[in-house]
CSV table of C-alpha atoms in Angstrom, one decimal:
chain,number,residue,atom,x,y,z
K,1,MET,CA,0.0,0.0,0.0
K,2,LYS,CA,2.7,2.4,1.0
K,3,GLU,CA,4.7,1.7,-2.2
K,4,PHE,CA,1.6,2.4,-4.4
K,5,MET,CA,0.8,5.6,-2.6
K,6,ASP,CA,4.4,6.8,-3.0
K,7,ARG,CA,4.1,6.2,-6.7
K,8,LEU,CA,0.8,8.0,-6.8
K,9,SER,CA,2.3,10.9,-4.9
K,10,THR,CA,5.1,11.1,-7.5
K,11,PHE,CA,2.5,11.2,-10.3
K,12,VAL,CA,0.5,13.9,-8.5
K,13,PHE,CA,3.7,16.0,-8.2
K,14,TRP,CA,5.3,15.5,-11.6
K,15,TYR,CA,2.3,15.6,-13.9
K,16,PRO,CA,1.3,19.3,-13.3
K,17,LEU,CA,5.0,20.2,-13.2
K,18,ILE,CA,5.7,18.7,-16.7
K,19,MET,CA,2.5,20.1,-18.2
K,20,SER,CA,3.3,23.6,-16.9
K,21,LEU,CA,6.7,23.4,-18.6
K,22,PHE,CA,4.9,22.3,-21.8
K,23,TRP,CA,2.4,25.1,-21.7
K,24,ILE,CA,5.2,27.6,-21.1
K,25,ALA,CA,7.3,26.3,-24.0
K,26,GLY,CA,4.3,25.9,-26.4
K,27,SER,CA,3.0,29.4,-25.8
K,28,GLN,CA,6.4,30.9,-26.3
K,29,LEU,CA,7.0,29.0,-29.5
K,30,PHE,CA,3.6,30.0,-30.9
K,31,HIS,CA,4.2,33.6,-29.9
K,32,LYS,CA,7.6,33.7,-31.6
K,33,SER,CA,6.7,31.8,-34.8
K,34,LYS,CA,3.0,32.5,-35.4
K,35,GLU,CA,1.9,35.6,-33.5
K,36,LYS,CA,4.1,38.1,-35.4
K,37,GLU,CA,2.2,38.0,-38.7
K,38,MET,CA,1.9,40.9,-41.1
K,39,PRO,CA,-1.0,43.3,-40.2
K,40,VAL,CA,-4.3,42.8,-41.9
K,41,ASP,CA,-5.2,45.4,-44.5
K,42,PHE,CA,-8.8,46.3,-43.5
K,43,ASP,CA,-9.5,48.5,-46.5
K,44,GLU,CA,-8.1,46.8,-49.5
K,45,VAL,CA,-9.4,43.2,-48.9
K,46,ASP,CA,-12.8,42.4,-50.5
K,47,TRP,CA,-14.4,41.2,-47.3
K,48,PRO,CA,-17.2,38.5,-47.8
K,49,MET,CA,-20.5,38.6,-46.2
K,50,VAL,CA,-20.8,37.1,-42.7
K,51,SER,CA,-23.7,36.0,-40.5
K,52,ILE,CA,-23.4,36.8,-36.8
K,53,LEU,CA,-25.2,34.2,-34.8
K,54,ILE,CA,-26.3,35.1,-31.3
K,55,PRO,CA,-28.2,32.4,-29.3
K,56,CYS,CA,-30.1,33.8,-26.3
K,57,TYR,CA,-31.6,32.4,-23.1
K,58,ASN,CA,-32.8,34.8,-20.4
K,59,GLU,CA,-30.5,37.6,-21.5
K,60,GLU,CA,-32.7,40.7,-21.0
K,61,GLU,CA,-29.9,42.5,-19.2
K,62,THR,CA,-27.2,42.1,-21.9
K,63,ILE,CA,-28.8,41.4,-25.3
K,64,GLU,CA,-29.6,44.9,-26.3
K,65,GLU,CA,-26.1,46.1,-25.6
K,66,THR,CA,-24.6,43.2,-27.6
K,67,ILE,CA,-26.8,43.7,-30.6
K,68,ASP,CA,-26.1,47.4,-30.6
K,69,TYR,CA,-22.4,46.8,-30.6
K,70,MET,CA,-22.7,44.2,-33.4
K,71,HIS,CA,-24.8,46.7,-35.5
K,72,LYS,CA,-22.1,49.4,-35.1
K,73,ILE,CA,-19.0,47.1,-35.6
K,74,ASN,CA,-16.7,48.1,-38.5
K,75,TYR,CA,-17.5,45.1,-40.6
K,76,SER,CA,-20.3,46.3,-42.9
K,77,ASN,CA,-21.0,43.3,-45.0
K,78,LYS,CA,-23.0,41.4,-42.4
K,79,GLU,CA,-26.3,40.2,-41.1
K,80,ILE,CA,-27.2,39.5,-37.4
K,81,ILE,CA,-29.4,36.5,-36.5
K,82,ALA,CA,-30.5,36.4,-32.8
K,83,VAL,CA,-32.3,33.3,-31.6
K,84,ASN,CA,-34.5,33.5,-28.5
K,85,ASP,CA,-34.3,29.9,-27.1
K,86,GLY,CA,-37.5,29.9,-25.0
K,87,SER,CA,-36.5,32.6,-22.6
K,88,LYS,CA,-38.6,33.1,-19.5
K,89,ASP,CA,-37.8,36.8,-19.1
K,90,GLU,CA,-38.2,39.8,-21.5
K,91,THR,CA,-35.5,38.6,-24.0
K,92,GLY,CA,-38.1,37.8,-26.7
K,93,GLU,CA,-39.9,41.2,-26.4
K,94,ILE,CA,-36.6,43.1,-26.5
K,95,LEU,CA,-35.5,41.2,-29.7
K,96,HIS,CA,-38.8,42.0,-31.4
K,97,ARG,CA,-38.3,45.7,-30.6
K,98,LEU,CA,-34.7,45.7,-31.8
K,99,ALA,CA,-35.6,44.0,-35.1
K,100,LYS,CA,-37.7,47.1,-35.9
K,101,GLU,CA,-34.8,49.4,-35.2
K,102,TYR,CA,-31.9,47.6,-37.0
K,103,ASP,CA,-32.3,46.6,-40.6
K,104,ASP,CA,-29.5,44.1,-40.4
K,105,LEU,CA,-31.1,42.1,-37.5
K,106,ARG,CA,-33.3,39.1,-37.9
K,107,ILE,CA,-34.7,37.1,-35.1
K,108,ILE,CA,-35.9,33.5,-34.5
K,109,ASP,CA,-38.3,33.2,-31.6
K,110,CYS,CA,-38.5,29.7,-30.2
K,111,LYS,CA,-41.1,29.0,-27.5
K,112,GLU,CA,-39.3,26.0,-26.0
K,113,ASN,CA,-35.8,25.9,-24.5
K,114,CYS,CA,-33.9,23.3,-26.6
K,115,GLY,CA,-30.4,24.4,-25.9
K,116,LYS,CA,-27.6,26.5,-27.4
K,117,ALA,CA,-26.6,23.9,-30.0
K,118,ASN,CA,-30.2,23.7,-31.4
K,119,ALA,CA,-30.4,27.5,-31.5
K,120,LEU,CA,-27.2,27.7,-33.5
K,121,ARG,CA,-28.5,25.0,-35.9
K,122,LEU,CA,-31.6,27.1,-36.5
K,123,ALA,CA,-29.6,30.2,-37.1
K,124,THR,CA,-27.3,28.4,-39.5
K,125,PHE,CA,-30.3,27.3,-41.6
K,126,ALA,CA,-31.5,30.9,-41.7
K,127,SER,CA,-28.1,32.4,-42.5
K,128,LYS,CA,-27.2,33.8,-46.0
K,129,ALA,CA,-23.4,33.8,-45.6
K,130,GLU,CA,-20.8,31.2,-46.1
K,131,TYR,CA,-18.9,32.4,-43.0
K,132,LEU,CA,-20.6,32.4,-39.6
K,133,VAL,CA,-19.4,34.3,-36.5
K,134,CYS,CA,-20.9,32.9,-33.3
K,135,ILE,CA,-20.9,35.0,-30.1
K,136,ASP,CA,-22.6,34.8,-26.7
K,137,SER,CA,-25.3,37.2,-25.9
K,138,ASP,CA,-23.1,39.1,-23.4
K,139,ALA,CA,-20.2,39.5,-25.8
K,140,VAL,CA,-18.8,42.7,-27.2
K,141,LEU,CA,-16.4,42.3,-30.1
K,142,ASP,CA,-13.4,44.6,-30.7
K,143,PRO,CA,-14.1,46.8,-33.8
K,144,TYR,CA,-11.9,44.6,-36.1
K,145,ALA,CA,-12.3,41.2,-34.5
K,146,ILE,CA,-14.4,39.8,-37.4
K,147,HIS,CA,-11.7,41.0,-39.9
K,148,TYR,CA,-9.0,39.1,-38.1
K,149,LEU,CA,-11.2,35.9,-37.9
K,150,ILE,CA,-12.3,36.0,-41.6
K,151,TYR,CA,-8.8,36.8,-42.8
K,152,HIS,CA,-7.7,33.2,-42.1
K,153,PHE,CA,-10.5,31.8,-44.3
K,154,LEU,CA,-9.4,33.9,-47.2
K,155,TYR,CA,-5.6,33.2,-47.0
K,156,ARG,CA,-5.1,29.9,-45.0
K,157,GLY,CA,-6.6,27.3,-47.2
K,158,GLU,CA,-9.9,25.6,-48.1
K,159,ARG,CA,-9.6,23.0,-45.3
K,160,LEU,CA,-9.9,25.6,-42.6
K,161,GLY,CA,-13.1,24.9,-40.8
K,162,ALA,CA,-13.0,27.3,-37.8
K,163,VAL,CA,-11.0,30.2,-36.2
K,164,THR,CA,-11.4,30.8,-32.5
K,165,GLY,CA,-10.9,34.2,-31.0
K,166,ASN,CA,-9.4,35.6,-27.8
K,167,PRO,CA,-11.9,36.1,-24.9
K,168,ARG,CA,-11.3,39.0,-22.6
K,169,ILE,CA,-13.1,39.9,-19.4
K,170,ARG,CA,-15.1,43.1,-18.9
K,171,ASN,CA,-16.0,42.9,-15.2
K,172,ARG,CA,-12.8,43.0,-13.2
K,173,ASP,CA,-13.5,44.5,-9.8
K,174,THR,CA,-13.8,41.4,-7.6
K,175,LEU,CA,-11.2,38.9,-6.5
K,176,LEU,CA,-12.9,36.1,-8.5
K,177,ALA,CA,-13.1,38.3,-11.6
K,178,LYS,CA,-9.4,39.2,-11.3
K,179,LEU,CA,-8.5,35.5,-10.9
K,180,GLN,CA,-10.4,34.7,-14.1
K,181,ILE,CA,-8.6,37.5,-16.0
K,182,VAL,CA,-5.4,35.8,-15.0
K,183,GLU,CA,-6.7,32.4,-16.0
K,184,TYR,CA,-8.0,33.5,-19.4
K,185,ALA,CA,-4.7,35.3,-20.2
K,186,SER,CA,-2.2,32.9,-18.8
K,187,ILE,CA,-3.9,29.4,-18.7
K,188,ILE,CA,-6.5,29.3,-21.4
K,189,GLY,CA,-4.4,31.4,-23.8
K,190,ALA,CA,-1.3,29.3,-23.1
K,191,ILE,CA,-3.1,26.0,-23.7
K,192,LYS,CA,-4.6,27.2,-27.0
K,193,ARG,CA,-1.3,28.4,-28.2
K,194,SER,CA,0.5,25.2,-27.2
K,195,GLN,CA,-2.2,23.0,-28.7
K,196,ARG,CA,-2.1,25.0,-31.9
K,197,ILE,CA,1.6,24.2,-32.1
K,198,LEU,CA,0.6,20.5,-32.0
K,199,GLY,CA,-1.8,21.2,-34.8
K,200,LYS,CA,-5.1,20.4,-33.0
K,201,ILE,CA,-7.2,22.3,-30.4
K,202,MET,CA,-9.3,20.8,-27.6
K,203,THR,CA,-12.0,23.4,-28.2
K,204,VAL,CA,-12.9,26.6,-29.9
K,205,SER,CA,-14.1,29.4,-27.6
K,206,GLY,CA,-17.9,29.3,-27.6
K,207,VAL,CA,-18.0,33.0,-26.8
K,208,VAL,CA,-16.3,34.0,-30.1
K,209,VAL,CA,-15.6,31.7,-33.0
K,210,ALA,CA,-16.0,31.9,-36.8
K,211,PHE,CA,-16.9,28.9,-38.9
K,212,ARG,CA,-17.0,27.9,-42.6
K,213,LYS,CA,-20.6,26.9,-43.2
K,214,LYS,CA,-19.5,24.1,-45.6
K,215,ALA,CA,-17.4,22.5,-42.8
K,216,LEU,CA,-20.3,22.6,-40.4
K,217,VAL,CA,-22.6,21.0,-42.9
K,218,ASP,CA,-20.0,18.4,-43.6
K,219,VAL,CA,-19.9,17.2,-39.9
K,220,GLY,CA,-23.7,17.5,-39.4
K,221,LEU,CA,-23.7,20.8,-37.5
K,222,TRP,CA,-23.7,20.9,-33.6
K,223,ASP,CA,-24.8,18.0,-31.5
K,224,THR,CA,-27.9,18.9,-29.6
K,225,ASP,CA,-27.3,16.3,-26.9
K,226,MET,CA,-23.9,17.6,-25.8
K,227,ILE,CA,-23.8,20.1,-23.0
K,228,THR,CA,-20.8,22.1,-24.4
K,229,GLU,CA,-21.5,22.6,-28.1
K,230,ASP,CA,-18.1,24.3,-28.6
K,231,ILE,CA,-16.1,21.3,-27.5
K,232,SER,CA,-18.3,18.9,-29.4
K,233,ILE,CA,-18.1,20.8,-32.7
K,234,SER,CA,-14.3,21.2,-32.4
K,235,TRP,CA,-13.8,17.4,-32.2
K,236,LYS,CA,-16.3,16.7,-35.0
K,237,LEU,CA,-14.5,19.1,-37.3
K,238,GLN,CA,-11.1,17.8,-36.6
K,239,GLN,CA,-12.2,14.2,-37.0
K,240,ARG,CA,-13.3,15.1,-40.5
K,241,PHE,CA,-9.8,16.7,-41.0
K,242,TRP,CA,-11.0,20.3,-40.9
K,243,ASP,CA,-8.4,22.6,-39.5
K,244,ILE,CA,-9.0,25.0,-36.5
K,245,ARG,CA,-6.8,28.0,-35.9
K,246,TYR,CA,-6.4,30.4,-33.0
K,247,GLU,CA,-6.4,34.2,-33.6
K,248,PRO,CA,-5.4,36.1,-30.5
K,249,ARG,CA,-6.0,39.5,-32.2
K,250,ALA,CA,-9.7,38.7,-32.4
K,251,LEU,CA,-10.7,40.1,-29.0
K,252,CYS,CA,-14.1,39.5,-27.5
K,253,TRP,CA,-15.1,41.2,-24.2
K,254,MET,CA,-17.4,39.1,-22.1
K,255,LEU,CA,-18.8,38.9,-18.5
K,256,VAL,CA,-17.8,36.2,-16.1
K,257,PRO,CA,-19.3,34.8,-12.8
K,258,GLU,CA,-18.3,36.7,-9.7
K,259,THR,CA,-19.6,34.1,-7.1
K,260,ILE,CA,-18.3,30.7,-6.1
K,261,SER,CA,-21.7,29.3,-7.0
K,262,GLY,CA,-21.6,30.8,-10.4
K,263,ILE,CA,-18.1,29.6,-11.2
K,264,TRP,CA,-18.9,26.2,-9.8
K,265,LYS,CA,-21.9,25.8,-12.2
K,266,GLN,CA,-20.0,27.1,-15.1
K,267,ARG,CA,-16.9,24.8,-14.6
K,268,ILE,CA,-19.1,21.8,-13.8
K,269,ARG,CA,-20.6,22.3,-17.2
K,270,TRP,CA,-17.2,22.7,-18.9
K,271,ALA,CA,-15.8,19.6,-17.2
K,272,GLN,CA,-18.9,17.6,-18.0
K,273,GLY,CA,-18.7,18.7,-21.6
K,274,GLY,CA,-15.1,17.7,-22.0
K,275,GLN,CA,-15.8,14.3,-20.4
K,276,GLU,CA,-18.8,13.7,-22.7
K,277,VAL,CA,-16.6,14.4,-25.7
K,278,ILE,CA,-13.9,12.0,-24.7
K,279,PHE,CA,-16.5,9.3,-24.1
K,280,ARG,CA,-18.1,9.9,-27.5
K,281,HIS,CA,-14.9,10.2,-29.6
K,282,TRP,CA,-12.8,7.4,-28.2
K,283,ARG,CA,-12.4,5.9,-31.7
K,284,VAL,CA,-9.8,8.6,-32.5
K,285,MET,CA,-7.3,6.5,-30.6
K,286,THR,CA,-7.9,3.6,-33.1
K,287,ASP,CA,-7.2,5.6,-36.3
K,288,TRP,CA,-3.6,6.4,-37.2
K,289,ARG,CA,-4.8,9.4,-39.3
K,290,HIS,CA,-5.9,11.1,-36.1
K,291,ARG,CA,-2.5,10.7,-34.3
K,292,ARG,CA,-2.0,14.4,-34.0
K,293,ILE,CA,-5.0,14.7,-31.7
K,294,TRP,CA,-3.9,11.7,-29.5
K,295,PRO,CA,-1.9,13.9,-27.1
K,296,ILE,CA,-4.9,16.1,-26.5
K,297,TYR,CA,-7.3,13.1,-26.0
K,298,LEU,CA,-4.9,11.4,-23.6
K,299,GLU,CA,-4.2,14.6,-21.7
K,300,GLN,CA,-7.9,14.8,-20.9
K,301,TRP,CA,-7.9,11.3,-19.4
K,302,VAL,CA,-4.7,11.9,-17.5
K,303,SER,CA,-6.0,15.1,-16.1
K,304,LEU,CA,-9.1,13.3,-14.9
K,305,PHE,CA,-7.0,10.6,-13.2
K,306,TRP,CA,-4.8,13.3,-11.6
K,307,SER,CA,-7.8,15.0,-10.0
K,308,TYR,CA,-8.9,11.8,-8.3
K,309,SER,CA,-5.3,11.0,-7.4
K,310,TRP,CA,-4.8,14.4,-5.8
K,311,VAL,CA,-7.8,13.9,-3.6
K,312,VAL,CA,-6.7,10.3,-2.6
K,313,VAL,CA,-3.1,11.4,-1.8
K,314,THR,CA,-4.2,14.4,0.2
K,315,ILE,CA,-6.6,12.2,2.3
K,316,TYR,CA,-3.9,9.6,2.7
K,317,TYR,CA,-1.3,12.0,4.1
K,318,PHE,CA,-3.9,13.4,6.6
K,319,VAL,CA,-4.7,9.9,7.8
K,320,ILE,CA,-1.2,8.6,8.3
K,321,ALA,CA,0.5,11.7,9.6
K,322,ASP,CA,1.4,11.4,13.3
K,323,THR,CA,2.0,15.1,13.8
K,324,ILE,CA,1.2,18.4,12.2
K,325,GLN,CA,4.9,19.0,11.5
K,326,GLU,CA,5.2,15.7,9.6
K,327,LEU,CA,2.2,16.5,7.5
K,328,PHE,CA,3.6,20.0,6.8
K,329,ILE,CA,7.0,18.5,5.6
K,330,TRP,CA,5.2,16.1,3.3
K,331,ILE,CA,3.1,18.7,1.7
K,332,ALA,CA,5.2,21.9,1.9
K,333,PHE,CA,8.0,21.1,-0.7
K,334,PRO,CA,5.8,19.7,-3.5
K,335,SER,CA,3.3,22.6,-3.0
K,336,PHE,CA,6.1,25.2,-3.0
K,337,ALA,CA,7.7,23.8,-6.2
K,338,LEU,CA,4.3,23.6,-8.1
K,339,VAL,CA,3.2,27.1,-7.0
K,340,PHE,CA,6.6,28.5,-7.9
K,341,LEU,CA,6.5,27.0,-11.4
K,342,SER,CA,2.8,28.1,-11.8
K,343,LEU,CA,3.8,31.7,-11.1
K,344,ILE,CA,6.5,31.5,-13.7
K,345,GLN,CA,3.9,30.2,-16.2
K,346,LEU,CA,1.5,33.0,-15.2
K,347,TRP,CA,4.2,35.6,-15.7
K,348,SER,CA,5.3,34.3,-19.1
K,349,SER,CA,1.7,34.1,-20.4
K,350,LEU,CA,0.6,37.4,-19.0
K,351,LYS,CA,3.5,39.1,-20.8
K,352,ILE,CA,2.4,37.7,-24.1
K,353,ASP,CA,-1.3,38.7,-23.7
K,354,ASN,CA,-0.4,42.1,-22.2
K,355,LYS,CA,-0.2,43.6,-25.7
K,356,TYR,CA,-3.9,42.8,-26.3
K,357,ASP,CA,-5.2,43.7,-22.9
K,358,ASN,CA,-3.4,45.4,-20.0
K,359,VAL,CA,-3.3,42.4,-17.6
K,360,LEU,CA,0.3,42.4,-16.4
K,361,TYR,CA,-0.6,44.6,-13.4
K,362,LEU,CA,-2.8,41.7,-12.1
K,363,TYR,CA,0.2,39.4,-11.6
K,364,LEU,CA,0.1,40.0,-7.9
K,365,TRP,CA,-3.4,38.5,-7.8
K,366,ALA,CA,-2.0,35.4,-9.4
K,367,ALA,CA,-0.7,34.2,-6.0
K,368,TRP,CA,-4.3,33.2,-5.2
K,369,TYR,CA,-4.7,31.3,-8.4
K,370,PRO,CA,-2.9,28.0,-7.6
K,371,PHE,CA,-4.4,27.6,-4.2
K,372,ILE,CA,-8.0,28.4,-5.1
K,373,TYR,CA,-8.2,26.9,-8.6
K,374,TRP,CA,-6.3,23.6,-8.0
K,375,ILE,CA,-8.6,22.7,-5.2
K,376,LEU,CA,-11.7,23.9,-6.9
K,377,ASN,CA,-10.9,22.3,-10.3
K,378,ALA,CA,-10.1,18.9,-8.7
K,379,MET,CA,-13.5,18.9,-7.0
K,380,ILE,CA,-15.2,20.1,-10.2
K,381,VAL,CA,-13.8,17.2,-12.3
K,382,MET,CA,-14.8,14.6,-9.7
K,383,PHE,CA,-18.4,16.0,-9.5
K,384,ALA,CA,-18.7,16.3,-13.3
K,385,LEU,CA,-17.8,12.7,-14.1
K,386,PRO,CA,-21.1,11.1,-12.8
K,387,ARG,CA,-23.1,13.8,-14.7
K,388,ALA,CA,-21.2,13.1,-17.9
K,389,ILE,CA,-21.9,9.4,-17.6
K,390,LYS,CA,-25.6,10.0,-16.8
K,391,SER,CA,-26.0,12.3,-19.8
K,392,ARG,CA,-24.6,9.8,-22.2
K,393,ILE,CA,-27.1,7.2,-20.9
K,394,LYS,CA,-30.1,9.6,-20.8
K,395,GLY,CA,-29.6,11.5,-24.1
K,396,GLY,CA,-32.1,14.2,-25.3
K,397,TYR,CA,-31.6,17.9,-25.7
K,398,ALA,CA,-28.8,19.5,-23.6
K,399,THR,CA,-30.6,22.7,-22.4
K,400,TRP,CA,-29.0,25.6,-20.6
K,401,ALA,CA,-29.8,27.6,-17.5
K,402,SER,CA,-29.5,31.4,-16.8
K,403,PRO,CA,-25.8,32.2,-16.3
K,404,ASP,CA,-24.1,34.3,-13.7
K,405,ARG,CA,-22.9,37.3,-15.6
K,406,GLY,CA,-21.4,39.2,-12.7
K,407,GLN,CA,-21.5,43.0,-12.9
K,408,ARG,CA,-21.6,44.9,-16.2
K,409,ILE,CA,-18.6,47.1,-16.4
K,410,SER,CA,-17.5,48.4,-19.8
K,411,SER,CA,-14.1,47.3,-21.1
């Protein structure tokens, strides 16, 4: 028993250490090799028409602001399609009023909540353009974000199926909001950069992503029974050998939860969605043609195993420790080493993203990140697994609930 726990403890220590080094190296390599491209000429390119798809559920507080920004954005050759997915508040009434004010806005008013994926499918059927830009109903795009996304489709090949943008956070007054700013800049951004170096991406950002409609049709559009439509469609596209790219210049300002409860619900959904995907797409490991996505698939399983291992090892040390001093010695050095490397990763990634959004000043808040998020994320993964298994057995529409948007503060 002791030998097994010692080996498990070694794994719990080394896995995040090695992955942190990988994220640091991958993000730096992407930054040096792919992030210094020539600027996009916004005036001379003949920009094609795009359809902006906005699924909505109980978004009466944010939807008017979002559509107003989309109407005024610099990209002129566009249409806006907003889908009210059975909202129980005033979202539908607001959309009907806005449709009379904006000539580029069309709405689809569903009486039943059938989920975000179904709303996106309906909007796709109604769209006139070959290129679709999907955003959340609390999102505010930078003036040239769509140009940066569509540029890839024009000059990066016919097999490009999607381009994911760079989410930024608008509400940033509370501790939890600041931690998420650090996370999006230094963890999520680093992971996407590193995965792009491998050639495959775990998921596009559901809050801002552009698709080639032909690619979506080829894979059968979004799965309505998957709780995270963005992760699901990413895997479907890549299994059909459509490429996905990451464009950090395509900035999208969004709202994030500012309560533990809100973050818990959001991350449970993310974790469950990731687990649902690896359950459904296990056949990628049997096909040599998908070998470039194997590391991402395996990393999901290893991360799941690490979360359970961390809990088991922590409980084990609490049980066998004879004194507080002994427990402290066992935990102190591994924790110090991991936190130290985590802070190096946070600094490295924040410096990269600082040119898009002034986030480097938040580095001092990063000291809270390893302590709060390691514990929270380990618990989230464990609680999400039974839900993912149950959802695969149950099936049906994956519906959504009203999200915690925090406080609205302009970027």
